[in-house]
Short mmCIF file of C-alpha atoms and ligand atoms in Angstrom, two decimals:
data_model
loop_
_atom_site.label_atom_id
_atom_site.label_comp_id
_atom_site.label_asym_id
_atom_site.label_seq_id
_atom_site.Cartn_x
_atom_site.Cartn_y
_atom_site.Cartn_z
CA MET A 7 10.75 -2.27 11.41
CA ARG A 8 9.52 -5.72 12.35
CA ILE A 9 6.45 -7.02 10.53
CA ASP A 10 4.80 -10.30 11.53
CA VAL A 11 2.36 -11.63 8.94
CA LEU A 12 -0.25 -14.13 10.10
CA THR A 13 -1.43 -16.05 7.05
CA LEU A 14 -2.60 -19.45 5.81
CA PHE A 15 -0.47 -18.98 2.67
CA PRO A 16 3.03 -17.73 3.59
CA GLU A 17 4.41 -18.92 0.21
CA MET A 18 2.40 -16.20 -1.52
CA PHE A 19 4.76 -13.63 0.02
CA HIS A 20 8.04 -15.18 -1.10
CA GLY A 21 8.11 -13.56 -4.53
CA VAL A 22 7.36 -10.06 -3.29
CA LEU A 23 9.68 -10.21 -0.29
CA GLY A 24 12.59 -11.76 -2.17
CA THR A 25 12.55 -9.22 -4.95
CA SER A 26 14.39 -5.96 -5.58
CA ILE A 27 13.69 -3.13 -3.17
CA ILE A 28 11.93 -4.98 -0.36
CA GLY A 29 14.37 -7.90 -0.63
CA ARG A 30 17.32 -5.55 -0.24
CA ALA A 31 15.73 -3.83 2.76
CA ILE A 32 15.41 -7.25 4.40
CA GLU A 33 19.06 -8.13 3.59
CA ASN A 34 20.13 -4.77 5.03
CA LYS A 35 18.14 -5.51 8.20
CA ILE A 36 16.01 -2.38 7.82
CA LEU A 37 13.02 -4.69 7.51
CA ASP A 38 12.47 -7.89 9.47
CA ILE A 39 9.50 -9.74 8.04
CA ASN A 40 8.36 -12.82 9.86
CA LEU A 41 5.86 -15.04 8.03
CA VAL A 42 3.73 -17.03 10.46
CA ASN A 43 1.70 -19.95 9.13
CA ILE A 44 -1.55 -19.99 11.09
CA ARG A 45 -1.94 -23.69 10.30
CA ASP A 46 1.17 -24.45 12.41
CA PHE A 47 -0.88 -23.47 15.47
CA ALA A 48 -3.91 -25.67 14.79
CA LYS A 49 -4.26 -28.19 17.60
CA ASN A 50 -6.92 -30.46 16.13
CA ARG A 51 -6.00 -33.73 14.41
CA HIS A 52 -6.48 -32.50 10.85
CA LYS A 53 -4.80 -29.14 11.41
CA GLN A 54 -8.06 -27.57 10.35
CA THR A 55 -8.16 -23.76 10.69
CA ASP A 56 -11.74 -23.04 9.64
CA ASP A 57 -15.24 -24.15 10.67
CA TYR A 58 -18.93 -23.67 9.90
CA PRO A 59 -20.54 -20.38 10.92
CA TYR A 60 -22.80 -20.38 14.00
CA GLY A 61 -26.28 -19.39 12.86
CA GLY A 62 -25.80 -21.12 9.55
CA GLY A 63 -25.31 -19.64 6.13
CA PRO A 64 -22.75 -20.05 3.40
CA GLY A 65 -18.98 -20.22 3.68
CA MET A 66 -16.53 -20.94 6.44
CA VAL A 67 -15.01 -18.87 9.25
CA MET A 68 -11.43 -18.92 10.52
CA SER A 69 -11.42 -20.56 13.97
CA PRO A 70 -10.29 -18.68 17.07
CA GLN A 71 -7.88 -21.26 18.54
CA PRO A 72 -5.12 -21.27 15.87
CA LEU A 73 -5.34 -17.49 15.59
CA PHE A 74 -5.21 -16.81 19.34
CA ASP A 75 -2.15 -19.06 19.64
CA ALA A 76 -0.46 -17.48 16.60
CA PHE A 77 -0.99 -14.05 18.20
CA TYR A 78 0.42 -15.19 21.56
CA HIS A 79 3.44 -16.48 19.64
CA VAL A 80 4.22 -13.11 17.98
CA LEU A 81 3.11 -10.80 20.78
CA ASP A 82 5.83 -11.98 23.21
CA LYS A 83 6.05 -9.24 25.88
CA SER A 84 6.73 -6.36 23.40
CA SER A 85 3.15 -5.10 23.54
CA SER A 86 3.88 -1.99 21.51
CA ALA A 87 2.99 -3.81 18.29
CA ARG A 88 0.08 -2.47 16.22
CA VAL A 89 -2.22 -5.19 14.91
CA ILE A 90 -3.83 -4.61 11.52
CA TYR A 91 -6.55 -6.80 10.01
CA PHE A 92 -7.08 -6.52 6.26
CA THR A 93 -10.78 -6.51 5.55
CA PRO A 94 -13.19 -4.82 3.13
CA GLN A 95 -14.78 -3.34 6.28
CA GLY A 96 -11.63 -1.33 7.02
CA LYS A 97 -10.69 2.23 6.31
CA THR A 98 -9.29 2.52 2.77
CA LEU A 99 -5.49 2.75 2.78
CA ARG A 100 -4.17 6.17 1.82
CA GLN A 101 -0.70 7.64 1.43
CA GLU A 102 -1.00 9.76 4.62
CA MET A 103 -1.78 6.61 6.63
CA ALA A 104 1.20 4.83 5.07
CA ARG A 105 3.45 7.68 6.25
CA ASP A 106 2.29 7.14 9.84
CA TYR A 107 2.76 3.36 9.71
CA ALA A 108 6.28 3.83 8.32
CA LYS A 109 7.28 5.33 11.69
CA MET A 110 6.23 2.29 13.74
CA SER A 111 8.67 -0.31 15.01
CA HIS A 112 6.46 -3.41 15.09
CA LEU A 113 3.40 -4.27 13.04
CA ILE A 114 1.38 -7.48 13.05
CA LEU A 115 -0.67 -8.09 9.90
CA LEU A 116 -3.57 -10.53 9.86
CA CYS A 117 -4.77 -11.96 6.55
CA GLY A 118 -8.27 -13.41 6.42
CA HIS A 119 -9.72 -16.14 4.21
CA TYR A 120 -13.12 -17.66 3.51
CA GLU A 121 -15.75 -15.33 5.05
CA GLY A 122 -13.18 -13.85 7.44
CA VAL A 123 -12.08 -14.51 11.03
CA ASP A 124 -14.13 -15.25 14.16
CA GLN A 125 -15.16 -11.85 15.61
CA ARG A 126 -13.53 -12.69 18.96
CA VAL A 127 -10.09 -12.59 17.30
CA ILE A 128 -10.82 -9.04 16.16
CA ASP A 129 -12.18 -8.01 19.57
CA ARG A 130 -9.19 -9.46 21.43
CA PHE A 131 -6.21 -8.51 19.21
CA VAL A 132 -6.98 -6.14 16.34
CA ASP A 133 -6.17 -2.42 16.68
CA GLU A 134 -7.28 -1.33 13.24
CA GLU A 135 -9.02 -2.62 10.15
CA ILE A 136 -7.68 -1.59 6.75
CA SER A 137 -8.98 -2.16 3.23
CA ILE A 138 -7.12 -1.58 -0.02
CA GLY A 139 -10.29 -0.95 -2.00
CA ASP A 140 -13.80 -2.00 -2.88
CA TYR A 141 -13.75 -5.24 -4.85
CA ILE A 142 -13.90 -8.93 -3.96
CA LEU A 143 -10.74 -10.92 -3.23
CA THR A 144 -10.13 -14.50 -2.06
CA GLY A 145 -7.92 -13.47 0.86
CA GLY A 146 -6.10 -10.71 2.72
CA GLU A 147 -2.64 -11.69 1.45
CA LEU A 148 -2.55 -9.37 -1.57
CA PRO A 149 -3.76 -6.43 0.56
CA ALA A 150 -1.00 -7.23 3.10
CA MET A 151 1.60 -7.24 0.30
CA VAL A 152 0.30 -3.94 -1.06
CA PHE A 153 0.54 -2.51 2.46
CA ILE A 154 4.09 -3.82 3.01
CA ASP A 155 5.25 -2.39 -0.32
CA CYS A 156 3.60 0.97 0.22
CA VAL A 157 4.82 1.39 3.82
CA SER A 158 8.32 -0.08 3.39
CA ARG A 159 9.41 2.35 0.72
CA LEU A 160 8.74 5.21 3.17
CA ILE A 161 11.14 3.82 5.78
CA PRO A 162 14.45 5.74 5.70
CA GLY A 163 17.15 3.72 3.91
CA VAL A 164 14.81 1.44 1.99
CA LEU A 165 14.93 3.42 -1.25
CA GLY A 166 18.31 4.18 -2.78
CA SER A 167 19.11 7.81 -3.61
CA SER A 168 18.32 7.32 -7.31
CA GLN A 169 14.94 5.76 -6.53
CA SER A 170 14.28 8.51 -4.05
CA VAL A 171 11.88 10.23 -6.42
CA GLU A 172 9.92 9.57 -3.23
CA GLU A 173 6.49 11.01 -3.14
CA GLU A 174 7.34 13.94 -5.35
CA SER A 175 4.05 14.37 -6.96
CA PHE A 176 1.76 12.31 -4.78
CA SER A 177 2.82 14.22 -1.65
CA GLU A 178 1.72 17.37 -3.39
CA GLY A 179 -1.44 15.44 -4.16
CA LEU A 180 -1.09 15.72 -7.92
CA LEU A 181 -0.51 13.20 -10.69
CA GLU A 182 2.84 12.94 -12.44
CA TYR A 183 3.89 14.86 -15.52
CA PRO A 184 4.79 12.73 -18.61
CA HIS A 185 8.23 11.10 -18.56
CA TYR A 186 10.60 10.49 -21.46
CA THR A 187 13.96 8.79 -21.89
CA ARG A 188 16.21 8.08 -24.91
CA PRO A 189 15.96 8.10 -27.86
CA GLN A 190 14.80 11.57 -28.88
CA VAL A 191 12.57 10.15 -31.63
CA TYR A 192 11.08 6.65 -31.56
CA GLU A 193 8.98 5.38 -34.47
CA GLY A 194 8.25 8.98 -35.29
CA PHE A 195 7.15 9.88 -31.74
CA LYS A 196 9.12 12.88 -30.45
CA VAL A 197 10.20 13.96 -27.00
CA PRO A 198 8.77 17.45 -26.24
CA GLU A 199 11.29 20.08 -27.30
CA VAL A 200 11.33 21.90 -23.94
CA LEU A 201 12.87 18.83 -22.23
CA LEU A 202 15.87 19.01 -24.57
CA SER A 203 16.36 22.74 -24.11
CA GLY A 204 18.46 22.59 -20.96
CA ASN A 205 16.39 25.50 -19.62
CA HIS A 206 15.62 24.25 -16.13
CA LYS A 207 13.11 26.95 -15.28
CA GLU A 208 11.10 26.30 -18.43
CA ILE A 209 11.26 22.53 -17.83
CA GLU A 210 9.98 22.98 -14.31
CA GLU A 211 7.10 25.17 -15.51
CA TRP A 212 6.20 22.70 -18.26
CA ARG A 213 6.17 19.78 -15.78
CA LYS A 214 3.99 21.68 -13.33
CA LYS A 215 1.52 22.53 -16.09
CA GLU A 216 1.41 18.95 -17.43
CA SER A 217 1.01 17.61 -13.90
CA LEU A 218 -1.96 19.92 -13.38
CA ARG A 219 -3.35 19.05 -16.83
CA ASN A 220 -3.13 15.30 -16.07
CA THR A 221 -4.79 15.71 -12.69
CA LEU A 222 -7.59 17.90 -14.05
CA LYS A 223 -8.25 15.47 -16.89
CA LYS A 224 -7.87 12.08 -15.16
CA ARG A 225 -8.38 12.63 -11.41
CA PRO A 226 -10.11 15.98 -10.81
CA ASP A 227 -11.23 14.58 -7.44
CA LEU A 228 -7.63 14.90 -6.19
CA LEU A 229 -7.62 18.67 -6.63
CA LYS A 230 -9.95 19.30 -3.70
CA ASP A 231 -7.30 18.03 -1.22
CA VAL A 232 -4.42 20.09 -2.64
CA ASP A 233 -3.12 23.44 -1.47
CA LEU A 234 -2.63 25.21 -4.78
CA THR A 235 -0.51 28.33 -5.15
CA LEU A 236 -1.97 31.37 -6.86
CA GLU A 237 0.15 30.53 -9.93
CA GLU A 238 -1.20 26.95 -9.99
CA ARG A 239 -4.80 28.20 -9.75
CA LYS A 240 -4.17 30.48 -12.72
CA ILE A 241 -2.83 27.55 -14.75
CA ILE A 242 -5.88 25.44 -13.86
CA ASP A 243 -8.25 28.24 -14.88
CA GLU A 244 -6.51 28.54 -18.23
CA LEU A 245 -6.53 24.76 -18.73
CA LYS A 246 -10.26 24.75 -18.02
CA ARG A 247 -10.87 27.54 -20.50
CA GLY A 248 -9.08 25.46 -23.14
CA LYS A 249 -6.14 27.82 -23.45
CA LEU A 250 -2.71 26.17 -22.79
C1 LIG B 330 -17.77 -7.97 0.83
C2 LIG B 330 -11.00 -6.41 -0.77
C3 LIG B 330 -16.79 -8.94 0.77
C4 LIG B 330 -11.19 -7.64 -0.16
C5 LIG B 330 -17.57 -6.76 0.18
C6 LIG B 330 -10.12 -5.48 -0.26
C7 LIG B 330 -15.44 -7.50 -0.58
C8 LIG B 330 -8.79 -6.99 2.63
C9 LIG B 330 -9.61 -7.03 1.53
C10 LIG B 330 -15.63 -8.71 0.07
C11 LIG B 330 -10.50 -7.97 1.00
C12 LIG B 330 -16.42 -6.54 -0.52
C13 LIG B 330 -9.43 -5.81 0.89
C14 LIG B 330 -14.55 -9.72 0.00
C15 LIG B 330 -10.75 -9.29 1.67
C16 LIG B 330 -12.25 -12.36 3.93
C17 LIG B 330 -11.20 -13.00 3.09
C18 LIG B 330 -12.64 -11.12 3.24
C19 LIG B 330 -11.25 -12.36 1.73
C20 LIG B 330 -12.27 -11.28 1.78
C21 LIG B 330 -16.18 -5.24 -1.22
C22 LIG B 330 -13.47 -11.73 0.95
N1 LIG B 330 -8.54 -5.08 1.59
N2 LIG B 330 -11.79 -10.04 1.22
N3 LIG B 330 -14.56 -10.74 0.91
O1 LIG B 330 -13.66 -9.60 -0.80
O2 LIG B 330 -10.06 -9.64 2.61
O3 LIG B 330 -8.16 -5.79 2.62
#
């Protein structure tokens, strides 16, 4: 997958893209991430990329000229690219959306700053607007990095087989069960006996129950989107009644 990122702060991406899983995917040519500095396309004398808003009011707006030219630079003939603008006005990113994006061959990500970009840039180039959540940020770079991380790990070959825990629990729409590793006892805190038993059926049942318990307790909202088996419904009923 090719990802072009249009940003005023390409350096912000270096840490994330050079590190571990995403870095390896780039080395292995599964991912081709092209950081484009919008400022490089500014034609005015001071390389200014923002200006005052028409109609007045606070803040600055990203100017159309550097952005139009940056888009023409990355759009080169291959018009199959999907253009995503990160904005609090967008649809909130969800795992199902990430799965769809992971299948695409070319994405162009636009990161805003100040009050955002001139509306004509959105009208001319943007296919979809995405948000990563409802809070205030200084720019779209962190959302773009969250998106790259979330989508990249779903591209075949990006995760190694041992990391391929994949979407285990999230794809089922539930939270994870508790995890333990060595040692068996640490500062008096014990690993649940069942996990040491070697009884795979019992372990599986315990994990399912704990996963349901966690979801019911911490994120009951998730349960409405899950197809539960009859067995799982029974467990939930018992959890609710305080048994188990
Ligand atoms: C009004 C949050 C403004 C922020 C309402 C999540 C936030 C991009 C995102 C803002 C941004 C709310 C995101 C706000 C984001 C232009 C540059 C917009 C930064 C900007 C709830 C500032 N997911 N925010 N405005 O944060 O880009 O994608």
